[in-house]
Short mmCIF file of C-alpha atoms and ligand atoms in Angstrom, two decimals:
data_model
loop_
_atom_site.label_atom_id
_atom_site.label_comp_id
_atom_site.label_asym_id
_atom_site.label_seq_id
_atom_site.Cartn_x
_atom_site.Cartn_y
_atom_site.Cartn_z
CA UNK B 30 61.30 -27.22 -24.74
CA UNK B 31 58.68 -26.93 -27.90
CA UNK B 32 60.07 -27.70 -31.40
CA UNK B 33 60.15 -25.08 -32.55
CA UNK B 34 57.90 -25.12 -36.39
CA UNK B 35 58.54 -22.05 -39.27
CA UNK B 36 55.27 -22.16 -41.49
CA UNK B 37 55.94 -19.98 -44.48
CA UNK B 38 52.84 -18.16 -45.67
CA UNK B 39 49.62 -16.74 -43.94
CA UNK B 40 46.66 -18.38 -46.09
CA UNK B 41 44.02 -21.12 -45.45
CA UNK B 42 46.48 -23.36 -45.42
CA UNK B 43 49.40 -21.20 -43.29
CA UNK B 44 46.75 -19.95 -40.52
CA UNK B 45 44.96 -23.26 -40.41
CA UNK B 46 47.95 -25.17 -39.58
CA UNK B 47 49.30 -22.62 -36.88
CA UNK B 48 45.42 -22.60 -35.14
CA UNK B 49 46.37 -26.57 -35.72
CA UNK B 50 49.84 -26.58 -34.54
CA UNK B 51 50.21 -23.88 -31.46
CA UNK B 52 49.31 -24.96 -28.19
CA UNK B 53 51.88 -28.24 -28.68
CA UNK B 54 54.72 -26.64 -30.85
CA UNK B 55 56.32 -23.05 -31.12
CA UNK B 56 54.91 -21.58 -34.06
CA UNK B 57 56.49 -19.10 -36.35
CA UNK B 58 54.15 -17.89 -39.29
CA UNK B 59 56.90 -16.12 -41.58
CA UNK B 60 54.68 -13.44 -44.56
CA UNK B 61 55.22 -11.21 -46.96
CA UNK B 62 51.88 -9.13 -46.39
CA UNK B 63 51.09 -7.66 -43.36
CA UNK B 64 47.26 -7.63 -42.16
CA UNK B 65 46.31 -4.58 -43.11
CA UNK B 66 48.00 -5.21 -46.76
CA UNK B 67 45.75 -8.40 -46.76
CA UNK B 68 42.51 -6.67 -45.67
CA UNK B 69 43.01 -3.31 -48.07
CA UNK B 70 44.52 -5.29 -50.85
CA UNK B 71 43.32 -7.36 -53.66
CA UNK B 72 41.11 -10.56 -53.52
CA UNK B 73 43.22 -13.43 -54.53
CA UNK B 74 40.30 -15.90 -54.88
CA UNK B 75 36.80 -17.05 -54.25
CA UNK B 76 36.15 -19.38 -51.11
CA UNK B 77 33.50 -21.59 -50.19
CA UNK B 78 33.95 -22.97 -46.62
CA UNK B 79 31.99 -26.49 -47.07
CA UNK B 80 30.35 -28.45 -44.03
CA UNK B 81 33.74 -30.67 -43.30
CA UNK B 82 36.02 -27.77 -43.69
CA UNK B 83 33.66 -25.76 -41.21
CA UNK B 84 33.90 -28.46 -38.86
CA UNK B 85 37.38 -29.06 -38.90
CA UNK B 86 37.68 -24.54 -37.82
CA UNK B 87 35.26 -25.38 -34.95
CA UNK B 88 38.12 -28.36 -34.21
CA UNK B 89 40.77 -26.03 -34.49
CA UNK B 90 39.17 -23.05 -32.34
CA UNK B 91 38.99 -21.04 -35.08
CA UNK B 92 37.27 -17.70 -35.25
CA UNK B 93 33.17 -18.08 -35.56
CA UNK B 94 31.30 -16.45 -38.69
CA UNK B 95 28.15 -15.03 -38.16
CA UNK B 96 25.92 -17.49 -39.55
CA UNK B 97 23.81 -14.64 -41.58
CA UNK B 98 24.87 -16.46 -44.73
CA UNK B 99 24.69 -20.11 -44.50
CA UNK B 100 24.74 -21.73 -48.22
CA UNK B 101 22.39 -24.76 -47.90
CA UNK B 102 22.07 -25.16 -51.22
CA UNK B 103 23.95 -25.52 -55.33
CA UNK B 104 21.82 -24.69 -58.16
CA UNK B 105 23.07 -26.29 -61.43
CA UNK B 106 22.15 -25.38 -64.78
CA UNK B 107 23.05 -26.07 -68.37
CA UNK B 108 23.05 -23.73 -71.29
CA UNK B 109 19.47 -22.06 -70.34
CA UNK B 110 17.80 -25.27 -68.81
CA UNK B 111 17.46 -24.74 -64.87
CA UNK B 112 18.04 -28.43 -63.41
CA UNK B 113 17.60 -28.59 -60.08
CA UNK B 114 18.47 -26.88 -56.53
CA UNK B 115 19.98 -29.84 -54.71
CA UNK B 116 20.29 -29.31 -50.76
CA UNK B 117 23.67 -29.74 -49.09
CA UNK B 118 23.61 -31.99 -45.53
CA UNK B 119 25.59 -29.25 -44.18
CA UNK B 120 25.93 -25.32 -44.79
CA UNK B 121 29.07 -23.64 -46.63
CA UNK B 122 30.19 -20.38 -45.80
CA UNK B 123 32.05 -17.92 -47.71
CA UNK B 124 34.13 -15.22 -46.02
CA UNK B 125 36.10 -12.75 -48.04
CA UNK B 126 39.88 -14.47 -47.73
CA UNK B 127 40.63 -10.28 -47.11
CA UNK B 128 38.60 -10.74 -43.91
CA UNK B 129 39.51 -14.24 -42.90
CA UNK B 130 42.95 -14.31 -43.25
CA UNK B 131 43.67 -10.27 -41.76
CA UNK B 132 41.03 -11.22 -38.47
CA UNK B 133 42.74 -15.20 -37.98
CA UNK B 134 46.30 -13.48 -37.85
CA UNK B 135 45.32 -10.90 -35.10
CA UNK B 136 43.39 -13.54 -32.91
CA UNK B 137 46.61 -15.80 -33.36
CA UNK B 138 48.81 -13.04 -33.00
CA UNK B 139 46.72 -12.41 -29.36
CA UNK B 140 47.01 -16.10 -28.56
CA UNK B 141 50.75 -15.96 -28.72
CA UNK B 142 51.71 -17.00 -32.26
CA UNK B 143 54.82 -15.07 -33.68
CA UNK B 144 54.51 -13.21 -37.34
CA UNK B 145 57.91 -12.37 -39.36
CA UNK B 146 57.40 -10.26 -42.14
CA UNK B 147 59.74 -11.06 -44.38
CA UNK B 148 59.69 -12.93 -47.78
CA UNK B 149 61.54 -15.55 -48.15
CA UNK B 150 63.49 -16.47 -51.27
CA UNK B 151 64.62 -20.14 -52.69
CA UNK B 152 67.75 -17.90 -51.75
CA UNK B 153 67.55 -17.85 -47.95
CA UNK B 154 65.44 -20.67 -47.14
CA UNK B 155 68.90 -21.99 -46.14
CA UNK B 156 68.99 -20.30 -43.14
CA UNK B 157 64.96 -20.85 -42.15
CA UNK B 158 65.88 -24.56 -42.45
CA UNK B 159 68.71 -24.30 -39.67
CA UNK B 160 66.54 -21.72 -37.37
CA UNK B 161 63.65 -23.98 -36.89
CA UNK B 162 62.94 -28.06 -36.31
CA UNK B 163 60.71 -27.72 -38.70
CA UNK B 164 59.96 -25.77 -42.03
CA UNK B 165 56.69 -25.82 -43.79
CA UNK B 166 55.91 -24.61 -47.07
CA UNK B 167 52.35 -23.16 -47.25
CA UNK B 168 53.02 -20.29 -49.97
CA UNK B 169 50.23 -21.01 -52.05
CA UNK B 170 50.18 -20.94 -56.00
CA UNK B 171 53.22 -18.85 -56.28
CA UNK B 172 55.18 -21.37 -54.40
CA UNK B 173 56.56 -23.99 -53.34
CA UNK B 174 60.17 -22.32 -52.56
CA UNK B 175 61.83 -26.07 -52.54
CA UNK B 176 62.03 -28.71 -54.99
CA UNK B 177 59.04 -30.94 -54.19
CA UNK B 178 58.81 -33.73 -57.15
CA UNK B 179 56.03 -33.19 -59.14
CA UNK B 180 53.60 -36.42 -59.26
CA UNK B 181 53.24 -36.78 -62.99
CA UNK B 182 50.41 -38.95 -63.57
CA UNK B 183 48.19 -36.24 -61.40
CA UNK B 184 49.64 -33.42 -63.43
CA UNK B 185 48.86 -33.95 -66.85
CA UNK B 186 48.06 -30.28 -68.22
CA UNK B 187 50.77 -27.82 -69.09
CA UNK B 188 48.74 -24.85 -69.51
CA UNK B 189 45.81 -23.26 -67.76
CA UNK B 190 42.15 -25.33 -68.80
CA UNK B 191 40.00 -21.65 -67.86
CA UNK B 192 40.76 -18.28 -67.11
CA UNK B 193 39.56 -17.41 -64.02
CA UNK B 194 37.20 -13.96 -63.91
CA UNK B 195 35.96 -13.07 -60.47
CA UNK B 196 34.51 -10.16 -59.00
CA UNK B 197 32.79 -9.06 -55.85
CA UNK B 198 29.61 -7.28 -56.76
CA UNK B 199 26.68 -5.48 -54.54
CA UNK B 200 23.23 -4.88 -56.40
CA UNK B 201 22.32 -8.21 -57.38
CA UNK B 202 19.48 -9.75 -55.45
CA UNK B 203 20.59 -13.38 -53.90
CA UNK B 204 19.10 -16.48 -55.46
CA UNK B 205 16.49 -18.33 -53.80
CA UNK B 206 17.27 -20.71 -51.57
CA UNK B 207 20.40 -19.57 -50.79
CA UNK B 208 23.23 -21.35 -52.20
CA UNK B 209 25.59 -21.45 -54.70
CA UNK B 210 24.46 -21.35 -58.48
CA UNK B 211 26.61 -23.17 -61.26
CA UNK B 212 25.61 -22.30 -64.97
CA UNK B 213 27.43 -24.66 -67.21
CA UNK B 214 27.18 -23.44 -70.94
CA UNK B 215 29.02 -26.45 -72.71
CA UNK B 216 32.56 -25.06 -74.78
CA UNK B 217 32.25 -21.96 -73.68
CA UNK B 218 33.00 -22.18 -69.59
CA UNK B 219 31.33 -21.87 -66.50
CA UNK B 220 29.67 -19.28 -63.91
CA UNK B 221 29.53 -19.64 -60.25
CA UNK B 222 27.03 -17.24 -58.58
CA UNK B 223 28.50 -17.70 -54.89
CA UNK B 224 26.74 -15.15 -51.99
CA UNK B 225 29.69 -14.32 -49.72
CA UNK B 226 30.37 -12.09 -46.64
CA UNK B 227 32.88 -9.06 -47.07
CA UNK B 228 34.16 -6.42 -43.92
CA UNK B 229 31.50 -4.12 -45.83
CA UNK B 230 28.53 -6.49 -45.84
CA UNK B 231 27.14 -8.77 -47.94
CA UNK B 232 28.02 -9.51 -51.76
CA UNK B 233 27.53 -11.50 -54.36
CA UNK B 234 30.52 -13.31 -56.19
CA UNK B 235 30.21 -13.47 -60.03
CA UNK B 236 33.17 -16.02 -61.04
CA UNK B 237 33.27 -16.82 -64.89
CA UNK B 238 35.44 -19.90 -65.90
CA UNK B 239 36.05 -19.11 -69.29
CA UNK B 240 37.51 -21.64 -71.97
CA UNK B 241 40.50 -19.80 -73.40
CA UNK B 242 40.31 -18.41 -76.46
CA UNK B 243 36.25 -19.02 -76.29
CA UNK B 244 33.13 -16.19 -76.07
CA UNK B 245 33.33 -16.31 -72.41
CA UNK B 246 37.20 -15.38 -72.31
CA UNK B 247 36.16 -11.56 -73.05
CA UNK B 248 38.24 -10.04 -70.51
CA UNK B 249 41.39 -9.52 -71.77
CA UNK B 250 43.39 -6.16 -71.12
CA UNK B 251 40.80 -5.20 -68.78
CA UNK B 252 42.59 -3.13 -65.83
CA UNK B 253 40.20 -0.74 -64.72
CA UNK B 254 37.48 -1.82 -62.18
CA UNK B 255 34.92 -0.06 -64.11
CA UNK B 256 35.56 -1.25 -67.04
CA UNK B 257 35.69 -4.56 -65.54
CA UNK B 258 31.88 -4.20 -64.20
CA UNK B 259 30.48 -2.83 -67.55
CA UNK B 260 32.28 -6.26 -68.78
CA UNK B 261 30.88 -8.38 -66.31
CA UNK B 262 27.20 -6.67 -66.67
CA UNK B 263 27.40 -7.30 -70.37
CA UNK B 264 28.38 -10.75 -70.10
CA UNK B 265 26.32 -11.56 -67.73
CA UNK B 266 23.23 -10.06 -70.04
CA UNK B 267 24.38 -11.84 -73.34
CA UNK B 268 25.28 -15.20 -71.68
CA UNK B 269 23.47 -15.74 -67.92
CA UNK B 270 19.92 -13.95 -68.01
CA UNK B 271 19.14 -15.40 -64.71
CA UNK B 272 21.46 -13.54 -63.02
CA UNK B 273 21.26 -10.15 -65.18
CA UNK B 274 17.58 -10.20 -64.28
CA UNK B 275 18.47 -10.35 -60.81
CA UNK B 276 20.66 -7.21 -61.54
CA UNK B 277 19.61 -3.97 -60.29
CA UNK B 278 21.46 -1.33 -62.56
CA UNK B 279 21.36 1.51 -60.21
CA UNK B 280 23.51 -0.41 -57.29
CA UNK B 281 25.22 -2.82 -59.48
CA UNK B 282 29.06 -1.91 -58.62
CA UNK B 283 32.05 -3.78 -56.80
CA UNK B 284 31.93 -3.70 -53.35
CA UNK B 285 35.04 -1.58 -53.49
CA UNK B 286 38.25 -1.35 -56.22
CA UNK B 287 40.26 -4.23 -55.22
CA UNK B 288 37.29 -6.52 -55.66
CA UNK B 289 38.24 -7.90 -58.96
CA UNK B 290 40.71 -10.25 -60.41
CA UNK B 291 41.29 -12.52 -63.74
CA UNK B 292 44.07 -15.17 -62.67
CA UNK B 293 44.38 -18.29 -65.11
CA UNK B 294 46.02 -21.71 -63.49
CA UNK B 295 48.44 -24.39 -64.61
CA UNK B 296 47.28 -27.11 -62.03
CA UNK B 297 50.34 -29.32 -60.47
CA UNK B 298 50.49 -31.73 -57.90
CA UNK B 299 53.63 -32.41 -56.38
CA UNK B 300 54.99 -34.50 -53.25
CA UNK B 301 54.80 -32.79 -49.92
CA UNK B 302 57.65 -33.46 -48.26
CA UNK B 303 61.34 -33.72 -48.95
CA UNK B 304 64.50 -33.82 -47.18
CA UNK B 305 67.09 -30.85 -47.62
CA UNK B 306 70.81 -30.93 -45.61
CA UNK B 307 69.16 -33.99 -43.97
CA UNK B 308 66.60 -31.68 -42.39
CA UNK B 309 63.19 -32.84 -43.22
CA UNK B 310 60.47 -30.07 -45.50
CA UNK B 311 57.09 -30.49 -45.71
CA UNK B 312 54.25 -28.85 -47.82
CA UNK B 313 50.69 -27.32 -47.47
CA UNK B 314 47.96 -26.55 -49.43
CA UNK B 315 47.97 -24.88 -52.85
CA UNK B 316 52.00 -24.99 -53.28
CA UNK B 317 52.14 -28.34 -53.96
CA UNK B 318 48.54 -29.45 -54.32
CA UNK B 319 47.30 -26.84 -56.82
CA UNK B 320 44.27 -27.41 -59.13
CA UNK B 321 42.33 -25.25 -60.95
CA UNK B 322 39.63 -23.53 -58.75
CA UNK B 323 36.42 -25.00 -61.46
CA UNK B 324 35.61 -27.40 -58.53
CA UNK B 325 36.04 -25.32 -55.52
CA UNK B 326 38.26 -27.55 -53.35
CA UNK B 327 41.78 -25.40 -52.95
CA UNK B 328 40.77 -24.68 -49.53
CA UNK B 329 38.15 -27.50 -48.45
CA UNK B 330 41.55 -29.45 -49.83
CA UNK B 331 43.90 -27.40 -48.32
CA UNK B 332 42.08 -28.01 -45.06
CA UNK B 333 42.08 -31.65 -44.77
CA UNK B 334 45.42 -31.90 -45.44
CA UNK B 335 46.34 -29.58 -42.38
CA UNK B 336 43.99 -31.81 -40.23
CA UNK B 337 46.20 -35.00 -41.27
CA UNK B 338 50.06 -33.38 -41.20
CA UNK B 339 49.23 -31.50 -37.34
CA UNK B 340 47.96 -35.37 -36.26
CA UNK B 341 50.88 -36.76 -37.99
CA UNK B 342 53.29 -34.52 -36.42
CA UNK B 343 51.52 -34.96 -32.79
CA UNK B 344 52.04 -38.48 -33.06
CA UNK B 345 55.32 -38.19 -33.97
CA UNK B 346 56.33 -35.20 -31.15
CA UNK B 347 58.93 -37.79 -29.31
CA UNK B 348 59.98 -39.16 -32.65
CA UNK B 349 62.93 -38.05 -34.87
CA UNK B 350 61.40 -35.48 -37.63
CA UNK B 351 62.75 -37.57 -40.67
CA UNK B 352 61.83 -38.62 -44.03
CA UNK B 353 59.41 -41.77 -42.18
CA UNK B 354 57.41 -38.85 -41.17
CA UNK B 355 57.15 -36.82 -44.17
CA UNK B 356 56.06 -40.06 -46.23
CA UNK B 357 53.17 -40.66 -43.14
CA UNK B 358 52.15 -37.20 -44.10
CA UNK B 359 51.82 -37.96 -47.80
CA UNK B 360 50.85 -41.34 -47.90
CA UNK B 361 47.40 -39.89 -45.94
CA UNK B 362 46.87 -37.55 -47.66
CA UNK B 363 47.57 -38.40 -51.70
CA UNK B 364 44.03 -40.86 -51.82
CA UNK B 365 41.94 -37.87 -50.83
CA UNK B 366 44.39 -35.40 -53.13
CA UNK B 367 44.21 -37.87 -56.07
CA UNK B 368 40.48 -38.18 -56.07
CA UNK B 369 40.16 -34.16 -55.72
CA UNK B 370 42.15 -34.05 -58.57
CA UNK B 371 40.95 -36.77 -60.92
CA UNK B 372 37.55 -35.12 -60.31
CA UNK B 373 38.72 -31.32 -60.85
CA UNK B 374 40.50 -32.26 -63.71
CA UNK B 375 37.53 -34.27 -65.02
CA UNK B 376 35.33 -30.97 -64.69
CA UNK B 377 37.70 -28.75 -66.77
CA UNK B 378 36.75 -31.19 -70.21
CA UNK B 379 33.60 -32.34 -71.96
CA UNK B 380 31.24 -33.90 -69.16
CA UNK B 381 31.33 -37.46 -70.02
CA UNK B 382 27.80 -38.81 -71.61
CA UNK B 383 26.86 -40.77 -68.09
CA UNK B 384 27.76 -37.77 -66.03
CA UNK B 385 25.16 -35.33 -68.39
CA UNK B 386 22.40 -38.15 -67.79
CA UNK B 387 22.93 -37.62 -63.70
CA UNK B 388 22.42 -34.30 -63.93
CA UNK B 389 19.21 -34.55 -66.20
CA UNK B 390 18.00 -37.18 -64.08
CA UNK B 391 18.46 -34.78 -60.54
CA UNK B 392 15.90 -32.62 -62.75
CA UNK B 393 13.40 -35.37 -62.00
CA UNK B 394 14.71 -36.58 -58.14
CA UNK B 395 15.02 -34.54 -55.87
CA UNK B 396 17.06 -37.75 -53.77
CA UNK B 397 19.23 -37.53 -56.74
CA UNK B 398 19.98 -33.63 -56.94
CA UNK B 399 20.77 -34.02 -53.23
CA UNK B 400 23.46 -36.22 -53.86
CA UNK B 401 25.02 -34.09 -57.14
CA UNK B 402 24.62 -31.28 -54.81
CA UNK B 403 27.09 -33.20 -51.99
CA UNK B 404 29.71 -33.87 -54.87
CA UNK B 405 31.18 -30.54 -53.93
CA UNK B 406 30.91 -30.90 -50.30
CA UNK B 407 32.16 -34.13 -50.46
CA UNK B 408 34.84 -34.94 -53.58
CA UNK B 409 34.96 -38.66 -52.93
CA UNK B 410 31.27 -38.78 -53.92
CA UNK B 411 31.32 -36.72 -57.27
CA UNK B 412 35.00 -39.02 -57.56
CA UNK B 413 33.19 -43.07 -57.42
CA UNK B 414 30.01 -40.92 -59.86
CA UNK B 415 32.34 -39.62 -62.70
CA UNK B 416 34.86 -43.01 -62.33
CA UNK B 417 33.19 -46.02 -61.25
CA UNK B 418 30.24 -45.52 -63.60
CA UNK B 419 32.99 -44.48 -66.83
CA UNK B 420 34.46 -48.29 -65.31
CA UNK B 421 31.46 -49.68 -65.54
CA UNK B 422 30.46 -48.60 -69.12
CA UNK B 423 33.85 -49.33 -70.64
CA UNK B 424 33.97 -52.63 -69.40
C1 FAD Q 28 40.04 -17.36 -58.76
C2 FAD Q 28 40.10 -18.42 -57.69
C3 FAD Q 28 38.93 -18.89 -57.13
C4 FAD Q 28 38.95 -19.88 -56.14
N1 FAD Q 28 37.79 -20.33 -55.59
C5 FAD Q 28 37.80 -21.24 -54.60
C6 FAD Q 28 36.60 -21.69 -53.97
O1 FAD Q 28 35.50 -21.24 -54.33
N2 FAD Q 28 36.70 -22.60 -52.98
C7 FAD Q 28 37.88 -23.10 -52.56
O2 FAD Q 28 37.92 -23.94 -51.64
N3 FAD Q 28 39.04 -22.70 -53.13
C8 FAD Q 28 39.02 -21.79 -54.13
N4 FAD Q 28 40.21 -21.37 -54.69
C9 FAD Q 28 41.47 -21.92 -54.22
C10 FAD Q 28 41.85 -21.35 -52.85
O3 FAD Q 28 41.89 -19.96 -52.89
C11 FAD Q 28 43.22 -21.89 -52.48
O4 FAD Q 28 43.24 -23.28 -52.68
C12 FAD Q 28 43.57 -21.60 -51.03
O5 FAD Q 28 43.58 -20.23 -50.78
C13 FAD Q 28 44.95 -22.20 -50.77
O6 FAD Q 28 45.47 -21.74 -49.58
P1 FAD Q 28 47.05 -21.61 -49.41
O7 FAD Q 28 47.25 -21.25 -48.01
O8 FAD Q 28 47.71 -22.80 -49.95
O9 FAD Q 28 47.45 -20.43 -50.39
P2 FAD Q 28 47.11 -18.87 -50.25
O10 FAD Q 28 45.80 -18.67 -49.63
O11 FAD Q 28 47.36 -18.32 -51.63
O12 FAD Q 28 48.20 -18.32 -49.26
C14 FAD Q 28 49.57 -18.30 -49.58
C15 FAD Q 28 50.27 -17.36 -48.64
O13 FAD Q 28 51.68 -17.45 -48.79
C16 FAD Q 28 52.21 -16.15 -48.82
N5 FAD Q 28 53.48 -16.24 -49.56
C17 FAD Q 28 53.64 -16.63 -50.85
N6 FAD Q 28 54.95 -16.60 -51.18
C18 FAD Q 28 55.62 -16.19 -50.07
C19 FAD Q 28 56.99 -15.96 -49.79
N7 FAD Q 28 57.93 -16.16 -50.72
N8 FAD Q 28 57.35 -15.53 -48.55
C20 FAD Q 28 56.40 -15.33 -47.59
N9 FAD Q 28 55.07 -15.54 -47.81
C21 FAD Q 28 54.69 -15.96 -49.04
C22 FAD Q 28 51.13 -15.33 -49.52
O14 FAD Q 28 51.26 -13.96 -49.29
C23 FAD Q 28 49.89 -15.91 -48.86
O15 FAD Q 28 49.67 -15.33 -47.61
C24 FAD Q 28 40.20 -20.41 -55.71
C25 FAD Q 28 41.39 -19.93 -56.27
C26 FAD Q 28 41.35 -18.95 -57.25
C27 FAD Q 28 42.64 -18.45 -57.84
#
């Protein structure tokens, strides 16, 4: 008989792992939102699907995007100097989470995965830990539901470094090439421009970062979706004139009402696994490793780790389900977590002086804009730029 596995939560990390997970185990995904909640309901977050992530889908048969909207490309500027347009090796994607995660549950639904509504509380997790060999914890930021340990040295903030201001908006005419486009205006926050697909179509994703307390965090109170575009339109005008003149005022709108959302994050990183009545717990994704979304990793993060705990727990099929496993799981995953981290953490202060002079240099080389480009594609590399060379000029 398949062990049988209970993976709390239907997000990137949730859905990922049961594609992962469900032709050798019995999978159980246990949410609190059915599909059609998901796909009529609120975004949650922005999502950029970079080349490993979309590689690692393919590897788990997940569903194919149209490729309509392939991002080849990250434009960076600071204050109002244009830098460069540095060219990724491999396309990102972004699909509406609305989209991804409603469509993914269906297909797995069809392939023979079970959904429980229900939502579990630290309360009754009790009782999930006796039904199944396995629990996993993939509730996302407003988890985890057990006690993971928090890993102190990777946690150092205790309150949110931006507020996060995001909106899904039609009427803005895409940047050229394609791609994502980061405005950095130093103290005050950032802006990611990020072309996505929605059910409707596609959108462009205006997501400020804004410093708290600073010009950028102009937001507050705002409940009203209209209100919230004559915000963003104004901000935009005052603060990013690339985009407002990219702005057509007669279409500019939301692509519908629940395309809006201001969410502000107190990144933690935790251990992700522990052992509860001697039954072994294990973690995924945002509810234990959690940063703040400046970088764009959660789910590119989120998604490597579910590549290395379904090969951990293949190898260990025949093998008791124990603590040995659960620090297997961790141990390959906290280098790559750590340097996602360091890096994200890095990004919400001050750019260090050597990291400023990359940038102004990719103005000059295109070889060199490539590369910054890549950071976000691939962590490690922006990790050895802002580290190794802040070693080097210390020592
Ligand atoms: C504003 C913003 C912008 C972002 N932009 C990007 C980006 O550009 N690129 C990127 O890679 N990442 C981005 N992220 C991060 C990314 O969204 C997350 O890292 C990713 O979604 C994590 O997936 P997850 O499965 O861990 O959590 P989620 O996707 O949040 O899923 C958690 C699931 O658990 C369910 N759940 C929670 N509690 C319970 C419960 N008690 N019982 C049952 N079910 C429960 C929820 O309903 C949900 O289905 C952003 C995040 C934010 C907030």
């Amino acid at each position: 008989m398949k062990k049988q596995i209970g993976i709390i939560g239907s997000g990137t990390a949730g859905l990922q792992l049961a594609y992962a997970l469900k032709d050798d185990f019995e999978v159980t995904v246990i949410h609190h939102r059915s599909q059609d909640e998901i796909r009529n309901g609120r975004i949650m977050s922005t999502q950029v699907h970079f080349g490993s992530t979309r590689a690692r889908e393919n590897r788990f048969s997940m569903p194919k995007w149209e490729d309509d909207h392939l991002l080849n490309s990250v434009h960076i500027t600071i204050g109002n100097q244009k830098l460069f347009v540095g060219s990724l090796n491999e396309p990102a994607l972004s699909v509406d989470q609305r989209l991804y995660y409603s469509y993914s549950m269906e297909d797995l639904d069809k392939q023979g995965v079970s959904f429980r509504m229900e939502r579990v509380d630290k309360e009754n997790t009790e009782s999930l830990i006796e039904e199944y060999d396995l629990v996993i914890d993939c509730t996302g930021k407003s988890g985890p539901l057990f006690p993971f340990p928090i890993e102190r040295d990777l946690s150092p903030f205790h309150f949110p470094q931006r507020k996060c201001i995001t909106g899904y908006f039609l009427g803005i005419k895409p940047n050229h090439p394609l791609g994502i486009n980061v405005t950095v205006l130093p103290e005050l926050g950032e802006m990611f421009e990020i072309p996505a697909m929605t059910e409707e179509g596609p959108v462009t994703i205006l997501f400020i970062m804004a410093i708290p307390e600073k010009e950028l965090d102009a937001f507050k109170g705002i409940k009203d979706p209209s209100e919230f575009t004559n915000r963003m339109k104004g901000t935009t005008q005052k603060y990013f004139p690339d985009i407002y003149h990219r702005i057509n005022n007669d279409q500019f709108a939301l692509c519908d009402d629940n395309a809006y959302l201001q969410i502000a994050i107190t990144p933690v990183i935790r251990r992700s696994y522990g052992m509860l009545d001697d039954k072994l717990v294990l973690a995924c994704g945002d509810s234990v490793f959690l940063n703040d979304p400046i970088t764009g990793q959660g789910c590119n993060l989120s998604s490597y780790c579910v590549e290395k705990l379904a090969s951990t727990l293949l190898e260990y099929k025949d093998l008791p389900w124990d603590s040995e496993l659960g620090k297997t799981y961790w141990n390959r995953t906290k280098p790559f977590v750590k340097q996602v981290t360091e890096w994200t953490n890095a990004m919400t202060q001050p750019l260090p002086e050597h990291v400023v002079q990359l940038l102004l240099e990719g103005a000059h080389d295109q070889a060199k804009a490539d590369r910054i480009a890549e950071w976000f594609a691939d962590p490690r590399k922006a990790h050895e730029a802002f580290f190794k060379t802040t070693i080097k000029n210390n020592s």
